[in-house]
Coordinates of C-alpha atoms in Angstrom, one line a residue:
M1 CA -23.6 39.8 138.4
E2 CA -27.3 39.4 137.9
Y3 CA -28.0 39.7 141.6
D4 CA -25.8 42.7 142.3
T5 CA -27.1 46.2 143.1
K6 CA -27.8 48.4 140.1
T7 CA -26.0 51.3 141.9
P8 CA -22.7 51.9 140.0
Q9 CA -19.8 49.9 141.4
S10 CA -16.4 51.3 142.3
V11 CA -14.1 50.8 139.2
T12 CA -10.3 51.2 138.8
S13 CA -10.7 53.7 135.9
D14 CA -12.2 56.4 138.2
P15 CA -9.3 58.7 139.0
K16 CA -11.1 60.1 142.0
S17 CA -11.4 56.7 143.7
F18 CA -9.3 54.6 146.0
A19 CA -9.8 51.8 143.5
S20 CA -7.6 53.8 141.0
D21 CA -4.9 54.3 143.7
S22 CA -5.0 50.6 144.7
V23 CA -4.4 49.1 141.3
R24 CA -1.6 51.6 140.4
K25 CA 0.2 52.0 143.7
R26 CA -0.8 49.4 146.3
W27 CA -1.0 46.1 144.3
P28 CA 2.5 46.3 142.7
V29 CA 3.9 46.8 146.3
I30 CA 1.9 43.8 147.6
L31 CA 3.1 41.6 144.6
T32 CA 6.7 42.7 145.2
G33 CA 6.4 41.6 148.8
A34 CA 5.0 38.2 147.7
I35 CA 7.9 37.7 145.3
D36 CA 10.3 38.6 148.1
D37 CA 8.7 36.1 150.4
V38 CA 8.8 33.1 148.0
Y39 CA 12.4 34.0 146.9
R40 CA 13.5 33.8 150.6
A41 CA 11.6 30.5 151.0
V42 CA 13.2 29.1 147.8
S43 CA 16.7 30.1 149.0
R44 CA 16.1 28.0 152.2
A45 CA 14.7 25.0 150.3
T46 CA 16.9 21.9 149.9
D47 CA 14.6 19.7 147.7
P48 CA 15.4 20.2 144.0
E49 CA 11.7 19.9 143.0
A50 CA 10.7 22.5 145.7
Q51 CA 13.4 24.9 144.4
A52 CA 12.3 24.5 140.8
E53 CA 8.6 25.0 141.6
G54 CA 9.4 27.9 143.8
K55 CA 11.4 29.7 141.1
R56 CA 8.4 29.1 138.7
I57 CA 6.1 30.7 141.3
V58 CA 8.4 33.7 141.5
E59 CA 8.3 34.1 137.7
Q60 CA 4.5 33.8 137.7
I61 CA 4.0 36.5 140.4
G62 CA 6.5 38.7 138.5
A63 CA 4.5 38.2 135.3
L64 CA 1.3 39.1 137.1
K65 CA 2.9 42.3 138.5
Y66 CA 4.0 43.3 135.0
E67 CA 0.5 42.8 133.7
V68 CA -1.0 45.0 136.5
E69 CA 1.6 47.7 136.0
H70 CA 1.2 47.8 132.2
D71 CA -2.6 47.6 132.2
R72 CA -2.8 44.3 130.4
K73 CA -6.0 42.2 130.1
L74 CA -7.1 39.9 132.9
T75 CA -6.7 36.3 131.7
P76 CA -8.8 33.3 132.5
L77 CA -7.8 31.3 135.6
P78 CA -6.4 27.8 135.2
D79 CA -8.4 25.0 136.8
D80 CA -6.6 24.2 140.1
G81 CA -8.9 21.5 141.3
F82 CA -11.7 23.8 142.5
S83 CA -13.5 23.7 139.2
D84 CA -16.8 25.4 140.2
E85 CA -14.9 28.4 141.7
I86 CA -12.7 28.8 138.7
K87 CA -15.7 28.6 136.3
A88 CA -17.5 31.3 138.3
Y89 CA -14.4 33.6 138.1
N90 CA -13.9 33.0 134.4
K91 CA -17.6 33.4 133.6
E92 CA -17.6 36.8 135.3
L93 CA -14.4 37.7 133.5
E94 CA -16.1 36.9 130.2
D95 CA -19.2 38.8 131.1
L96 CA -17.1 41.8 131.9
G97 CA -15.6 41.6 128.3
T98 CA -12.1 40.5 129.4
P99 CA -11.3 43.9 130.8
N100 CA -7.9 45.6 131.4
W101 CA -6.6 46.2 135.0
F102 CA -7.1 49.9 134.8
D103 CA -10.8 49.7 133.8
V104 CA -12.5 46.9 135.8
P105 CA -14.7 46.7 138.8
W106 CA -12.5 47.1 141.9
L107 CA -14.0 44.3 144.0
F108 CA -13.8 41.7 141.2
S109 CA -10.3 42.5 140.2
E110 CA -8.9 42.5 143.7
C111 CA -10.5 39.1 144.5
Y112 CA -9.3 37.8 141.1
M113 CA -5.7 38.9 141.8
Y114 CA -5.5 36.9 145.1
R115 CA -7.4 33.9 143.6
R116 CA -5.0 33.9 140.7
I117 CA -2.0 33.9 143.1
S118 CA -3.6 30.9 144.8
T119 CA -3.5 28.9 141.6
F120 CA 0.3 29.3 141.3
F121 CA 0.6 27.4 144.5
A122 CA -2.3 24.9 144.1
L123 CA -0.8 23.6 140.9
T124 CA 2.4 22.5 142.5
K125 CA 3.4 19.5 144.5
Q126 CA 5.6 21.1 147.1
W127 CA 4.0 24.4 147.7
K128 CA 0.2 23.6 147.9
N129 CA -0.3 24.7 151.4
Y130 CA 2.3 27.5 151.5
D131 CA 1.0 30.9 152.8
I132 CA 3.1 33.7 151.3
F133 CA 1.7 36.1 154.0
A134 CA 2.3 34.0 157.1
R135 CA 5.6 35.7 158.0
Q136 CA 4.0 39.1 157.8
K137 CA 1.1 38.0 160.0
L138 CA 3.3 36.7 162.8
D139 CA 5.6 39.8 162.6
T140 CA 2.7 42.1 163.1
F141 CA 1.6 40.1 166.1
R142 CA 5.1 40.2 167.6
S143 CA 5.4 43.9 167.0
S144 CA 2.1 44.5 168.9
R145 CA 3.7 43.1 172.0
P146 CA 2.8 46.0 174.5
A147 CA -0.9 45.8 173.5
V148 CA -0.9 42.0 173.5
L149 CA 0.4 41.9 177.1
E150 CA -1.7 44.7 178.4
L151 CA -4.9 43.1 177.0
A152 CA -3.9 39.6 178.4
S153 CA -3.6 41.1 181.9
K154 CA -6.9 43.0 181.7
Y155 CA -8.7 39.9 180.2
K156 CA -7.4 37.7 183.0
Q157 CA -8.7 40.2 185.6
L158 CA -12.0 40.4 183.9
V159 CA -12.6 36.6 183.7
E160 CA -11.6 36.2 187.3
Q161 CA -14.1 38.8 188.3
L162 CA -16.8 37.1 186.3
R163 CA -16.0 33.8 187.9
A164 CA -16.1 35.3 191.4
D165 CA -19.6 36.6 190.5
K166 CA -19.0 39.8 192.4
E167 CA -21.8 42.2 192.9
V168 CA -20.0 44.7 190.6
T169 CA -20.4 42.3 187.7
H170 CA -24.1 42.7 187.8
N171 CA -24.1 46.5 187.5
P172 CA -26.2 47.2 184.3
E173 CA -24.4 50.4 183.4
A174 CA -20.9 48.7 183.9
E175 CA -22.1 45.8 181.7
K176 CA -23.1 48.1 178.9
L177 CA -19.9 50.1 179.0
L178 CA -17.8 46.9 179.1
F179 CA -19.6 45.5 176.1
A180 CA -18.9 48.8 174.2
E181 CA -15.3 48.7 175.3
M182 CA -14.7 45.1 174.1
F183 CA -16.3 45.7 170.7
E184 CA -14.4 49.0 170.2
I185 CA -11.1 47.3 170.8
C186 CA -12.2 44.6 168.3
L187 CA -13.3 47.3 165.9
W188 CA -10.0 49.2 165.8
G189 CA -8.0 46.0 165.5
N190 CA -4.4 46.7 164.7
A191 CA -5.0 50.4 165.4
T192 CA -5.8 49.8 169.0
D193 CA -4.7 52.6 171.2
L194 CA -3.2 51.5 174.5
S195 CA -5.0 54.4 176.1
L196 CA -8.3 52.5 175.4
L197 CA -7.1 49.6 177.5
T198 CA -7.2 51.3 180.9
N199 CA -10.7 50.5 181.8
L200 CA -11.4 46.9 181.0
T201 CA -12.4 45.7 184.4
Y202 CA -15.7 46.4 186.2
E203 CA -14.0 48.3 189.0
D204 CA -12.2 50.6 186.5
I205 CA -15.3 51.2 184.6
Q206 CA -17.2 52.2 187.8
K207 CA -14.5 54.7 188.5
L208 CA -14.9 55.9 185.0
Q209 CA -11.1 55.7 184.4
G210 CA -10.3 56.0 180.7
A211 CA -13.6 57.6 179.9
E212 CA -11.8 60.4 178.1
A213 CA -9.9 58.0 175.9
R214 CA -13.1 56.1 175.1
K215 CA -15.0 59.3 174.2
A216 CA -12.2 60.4 172.0
A217 CA -12.3 57.1 170.1
E218 CA -16.1 57.1 169.9
K219 CA -16.0 60.5 168.2
N220 CA -14.4 58.8 165.2
I221 CA -17.2 56.2 165.1
L222 CA -19.6 57.8 162.6
V223 CA -22.4 55.3 163.0
N224 CA -22.6 53.3 166.3
D225 CA -25.2 50.6 166.6
L226 CA -23.5 48.8 169.5
P227 CA -26.4 49.6 171.9
R228 CA -28.8 47.8 169.6
A229 CA -26.4 44.8 169.3
Y230 CA -26.1 44.7 173.1
D231 CA -29.9 44.6 173.4
I232 CA -30.2 41.6 171.1
L233 CA -27.7 39.5 173.0
K234 CA -29.0 40.6 176.4
K235 CA -32.6 39.8 175.4
A236 CA -31.6 36.2 174.3
Q237 CA -29.7 35.8 177.6
A238 CA -32.7 37.1 179.7
E239 CA -35.0 34.6 177.8
A240 CA -32.5 31.8 178.8
K241 CA -32.3 30.6 175.2
K242 CA -30.4 27.3 175.4
E243 CA -28.2 28.1 172.3
R244 CA -27.0 31.7 171.8
V245 CA -24.6 31.7 168.9
V246 CA -22.4 34.6 167.7
D247 CA -20.7 34.2 164.3
I248 CA -17.6 36.2 163.4
V249 CA -16.7 36.4 159.7
L250 CA -13.0 37.2 160.3
D251 CA -10.8 39.7 158.7
N252 CA -7.0 40.0 159.6
A253 CA -4.8 37.5 161.4
G254 CA -2.1 38.5 163.9
F255 CA -3.1 41.1 166.5
E256 CA -6.6 41.5 165.0
L257 CA -7.4 37.8 165.4
Y258 CA -6.1 38.1 169.0
V259 CA -8.6 40.8 169.8
D260 CA -11.3 38.8 168.0
L261 CA -10.5 36.0 170.4
I262 CA -10.5 38.4 173.4
L263 CA -14.0 39.4 172.3
A264 CA -15.1 35.8 171.8
G265 CA -13.8 34.8 175.2
Y266 CA -15.6 37.8 176.8
L267 CA -18.9 36.8 175.1
L268 CA -18.6 33.2 176.3
S269 CA -17.4 34.1 179.9
S270 CA -20.1 36.7 180.4
G271 CA -22.8 34.4 179.2
L272 CA -23.8 36.7 176.3
A273 CA -23.1 33.8 174.0
T274 CA -23.0 30.0 174.5
Q275 CA -21.0 29.4 171.3
V276 CA -18.8 31.6 169.0
V277 CA -18.3 30.4 165.4
L278 CA -15.2 31.9 163.7
R279 CA -15.3 31.9 160.0
P280 CA -11.8 32.2 158.3
K281 CA -10.8 32.1 154.7
S282 CA -9.6 29.0 152.9
I283 CA -6.7 30.4 150.9
P284 CA -4.2 33.3 151.5
W285 CA -6.3 36.3 150.9
F286 CA -5.9 40.1 150.9
V287 CA -2.4 39.8 152.5
S288 CA -3.4 39.3 156.1
D289 CA -6.8 37.5 156.3
V290 CA -7.2 34.7 158.7
L291 CA -6.7 31.0 157.6
P292 CA -7.4 28.1 159.9
S293 CA -3.6 27.7 160.3
D294 CA -3.4 31.2 161.7
F295 CA -5.7 30.2 164.6
A296 CA -3.5 27.3 165.4
A297 CA -0.3 29.4 165.1
L298 CA -1.7 32.0 167.4
L299 CA -2.7 29.5 170.1
S300 CA 0.8 27.9 169.8
A301 CA 2.4 31.3 170.2
I302 CA 0.6 32.2 173.4
A303 CA 1.1 28.7 174.8
N304 CA 4.8 29.4 174.5
P305 CA 5.2 33.2 174.7
R306 CA 8.9 33.1 175.5
G307 CA 9.5 31.2 172.3
L308 CA 7.6 33.9 170.4
Y309 CA 9.0 37.0 172.1
E310 CA 12.5 36.0 173.1
T311 CA 13.5 34.4 169.8
A312 CA 15.1 37.0 167.5
S313 CA 13.3 37.5 164.2
D314 CA 15.3 37.5 160.9
D315 CA 15.4 41.4 161.0
E316 CA 16.6 41.4 164.6
K317 CA 19.3 38.9 163.8
L318 CA 20.5 41.2 160.9
Q319 CA 20.6 44.2 163.3
D320 CA 22.2 42.1 166.0
K321 CA 19.4 42.9 168.4
T322 CA 18.3 40.8 171.4
P323 CA 14.6 40.8 172.2
E324 CA 13.6 42.1 175.6
P325 CA 13.0 39.2 178.1
L326 CA 9.3 38.5 178.9
P327 CA 8.3 39.1 182.5
K328 CA 7.0 36.1 184.4
S329 CA 3.6 37.7 185.0
A330 CA 3.1 38.4 181.3
E331 CA 4.0 34.7 180.5
Q332 CA 1.4 33.6 183.1
D333 CA -1.3 36.0 181.7
L334 CA -0.8 34.6 178.1
Q335 CA -0.8 31.0 179.3
F336 CA -4.1 31.8 181.1
L337 CA -5.5 33.0 177.8
F338 CA -4.3 29.8 176.1
Q339 CA -6.0 27.6 178.7
E340 CA -9.2 29.6 178.4
W341 CA -9.4 29.5 174.6
A342 CA -8.1 26.0 174.2
G343 CA -10.7 24.9 176.7
F344 CA -13.5 26.7 174.9
H345 CA -12.3 25.1 171.6
A346 CA -12.2 21.6 173.2
E347 CA -15.7 22.0 174.6
G348 CA -17.1 23.1 171.2
Q349 CA -17.9 26.6 172.4
L350 CA -15.3 28.2 170.1
I351 CA -15.2 26.6 166.7
L352 CA -13.7 27.3 163.3
R353 CA -15.9 26.9 160.2
P354 CA -14.2 27.8 156.9
N355 CA -16.2 28.1 153.7
R356 CA -14.7 28.7 150.3
Y357 CA -17.5 31.1 149.5
W358 CA -15.7 33.8 151.5
T359 CA -13.1 33.9 148.7
A360 CA -15.6 34.1 145.8
A361 CA -15.3 37.2 143.6
G362 CA -18.6 38.9 144.2
S363 CA -20.6 40.8 146.7
F364 CA -22.7 39.3 149.4
W365 CA -25.8 40.4 147.5
R366 CA -25.3 37.1 145.7
L367 CA -24.9 34.9 148.8
P368 CA -28.6 33.9 149.2
Y369 CA -28.8 32.7 145.6
E370 CA -25.3 31.3 145.1
K371 CA -24.8 29.7 148.5
P372 CA -28.2 29.2 150.2
D373 CA -26.7 26.5 152.5
L374 CA -24.3 29.0 154.0
L375 CA -27.1 31.5 154.5
E376 CA -29.0 28.7 156.5
E377 CA -25.8 28.2 158.6
L378 CA -25.8 31.9 159.5
K379 CA -29.5 32.3 160.3
P380 CA -29.5 30.7 163.8
A381 CA -26.9 33.2 165.2
E382 CA -28.1 36.0 167.4
L383 CA -25.5 38.2 165.6
V384 CA -23.3 37.6 162.6
I385 CA -20.3 40.0 162.9
F386 CA -18.6 40.9 159.7
K387 CA -15.1 42.2 160.4
G388 CA -13.2 44.8 158.4
D389 CA -13.3 46.8 155.2
L390 CA -13.5 44.1 152.6
N391 CA -16.5 42.4 154.2
Y392 CA -18.2 45.9 154.4
R393 CA -17.5 46.4 150.7
K394 CA -18.9 43.0 149.9
L395 CA -22.0 43.6 152.0
T396 CA -22.8 46.9 150.3
G397 CA -21.8 45.7 146.8
D398 CA -18.8 48.1 146.8
A399 CA -21.1 50.6 145.2
W400 CA -21.4 54.4 145.0
W401 CA -24.4 54.7 147.3
D402 CA -25.5 58.1 148.5
P403 CA -23.8 58.1 152.0
T404 CA -27.2 58.7 153.7
T405 CA -28.6 55.4 152.3
P406 CA -29.7 53.2 155.3
F407 CA -27.2 50.3 155.9
S408 CA -30.1 47.8 155.7
E409 CA -31.0 49.0 152.3
A410 CA -27.5 48.8 151.0
L411 CA -27.3 45.1 152.0
G412 CA -30.0 44.2 149.5
P413 CA -30.9 40.5 149.9
M414 CA -28.7 40.3 153.1
G415 CA -30.9 43.0 154.7
P416 CA -34.1 42.8 156.7
S417 CA -35.6 39.9 154.7
S418 CA -32.5 37.7 155.0
G419 CA -33.1 36.1 158.4
V420 CA -29.7 37.2 159.5
N421 CA -28.8 39.9 162.1
V422 CA -25.8 41.5 160.4
L423 CA -23.3 43.6 162.5
S424 CA -20.5 45.2 160.5
L425 CA -17.4 46.4 162.4
R426 CA -15.4 48.5 159.9
T427 CA -12.7 51.1 159.9
C428 CA -13.1 52.9 156.6
K429 CA -10.4 52.1 154.0
A430 CA -12.5 52.4 150.8
D431 CA -14.9 54.9 149.1
V432 CA -18.2 53.1 149.9
V433 CA -20.0 54.3 153.0
V434 CA -23.6 54.3 154.0
G435 CA -25.8 55.2 157.0
L436 CA -24.3 58.7 157.6
P437 CA -26.4 61.6 158.8
A438 CA -27.1 64.2 156.2
G439 CA -24.2 66.6 155.6
K440 CA -21.6 64.4 157.4
D441 CA -19.8 63.3 154.2
E442 CA -19.5 66.9 153.1
E443 CA -18.2 67.9 156.5
L444 CA -15.6 65.2 156.5
R445 CA -14.5 66.0 152.9
A446 CA -13.9 69.6 154.1
T447 CA -11.4 68.5 156.8
E448 CA -7.7 68.5 156.1
G449 CA -6.9 65.6 153.7
G450 CA -10.5 64.8 153.4
G451 CA -10.8 65.3 149.7
G452 CA -12.2 68.8 149.6
D453 CA -13.2 69.9 146.1
S454 CA -11.2 67.1 144.4
G455 CA -14.3 64.9 144.1
S456 CA -12.5 62.2 146.1
R457 CA -13.8 60.8 149.4
R458 CA -10.2 60.7 150.8
W459 CA -11.3 60.9 154.4
A460 CA -12.6 57.3 154.0
W461 CA -9.3 55.8 152.7
H462 CA -7.0 55.6 155.8
G463 CA -8.8 53.9 158.6
K464 CA -9.2 57.0 160.8
W465 CA -12.9 56.8 160.8
A466 CA -15.1 53.8 161.6
V467 CA -18.7 52.6 161.3
V468 CA -20.5 50.0 163.4
C469 CA -23.7 49.1 161.5
L470 CA -26.5 46.7 162.4
S471 CA -29.2 45.3 160.2
E472 CA -31.8 43.2 161.9
G473 CA -32.9 40.3 159.7
H474 CA -34.9 38.5 162.4

């Protein structure tokens, strides 16, 4: 807490905030889903010890849900083998004066909730490595089938063009547009509009097909520092730097991880990076965040796409539905992706590097002081891309900044003096927002559902708007 910004943080007691909505409406639903998942898993378990432990976990999550809904006090976490982490959480809990759920800093309480759920599993024998959110992650990937197949086809064409080294692939304007296209698909993640995927090859870009769709999506990007990010990578490439690393601090698994890998593959195939470091979480986190096992599961799924898409899900079985067969061409496109990504992984160009600090309770203002070795790991990268809303909240301290505050200022110690080039790709799903032009926040509040005179920044709650913010630390 001592290293955090002094700008007031978002708290669950503020009725105008999304924090208040989250604790009262969203979290009970998430906890109900977690209970349902473990209950289903217990019903399939045959080992008596696994059954008994699973039932106990269901009771513990049920008790946690009751505490949240009835505004009880947050209680100290039990030591689950990661003593330093637990001590840090409990020390902060104590420093906050053992608060109640409806009056506590939003960022801390949300991290605490997921870290507490993790202890329920860590303190068992049979459920230590169980991910209560795994089924949801895979379901979202399966349900994104049209976009998955469309992207696989476009990606294959793109890589084949780059390999052929056609004249068109050296067109500077086409290169810039393609860079923007790849990053925008990565930015919108699960919200990817198929209309954006029409111009992912150099020829298509030259014909300016899909330009209208791109411009329509760009109108919703309130801050767009992609041209500056492109210049950083292009400069390193032009200087023929031997190692050109891009780090991606990951957000969601499923389709979003898939588009992250599309982006990573593009950066490596185009020579804009020589290595991409993927940074996942170490425990199930914020429902859908990437674990190392999600990377392996995704590669397995695209290696055997018929197994993924032609095997009925539990819901399809209940509805007596038969999945649509996968065309041969789509199977080949996905297997091409698998060969590409598995090859990059085998060559050490695409690597996973988890760190338990990503599931600590606090903002990244603390990172240089609490985890200096992690900061040193990030410094050599040309860009460190932080994906998603939670990472943005952590970067900015989840605080009530004036929306015109420069992004680099809101990063505090992770800003210009950090030695890290921070690029945040974020669709807005929380109150905190910085770097906006003067008057933009007021203009958006005045739109339908934007918050109006209520005092709430409702326009920033639902992922319709996005920001792409760069802070140059070296």
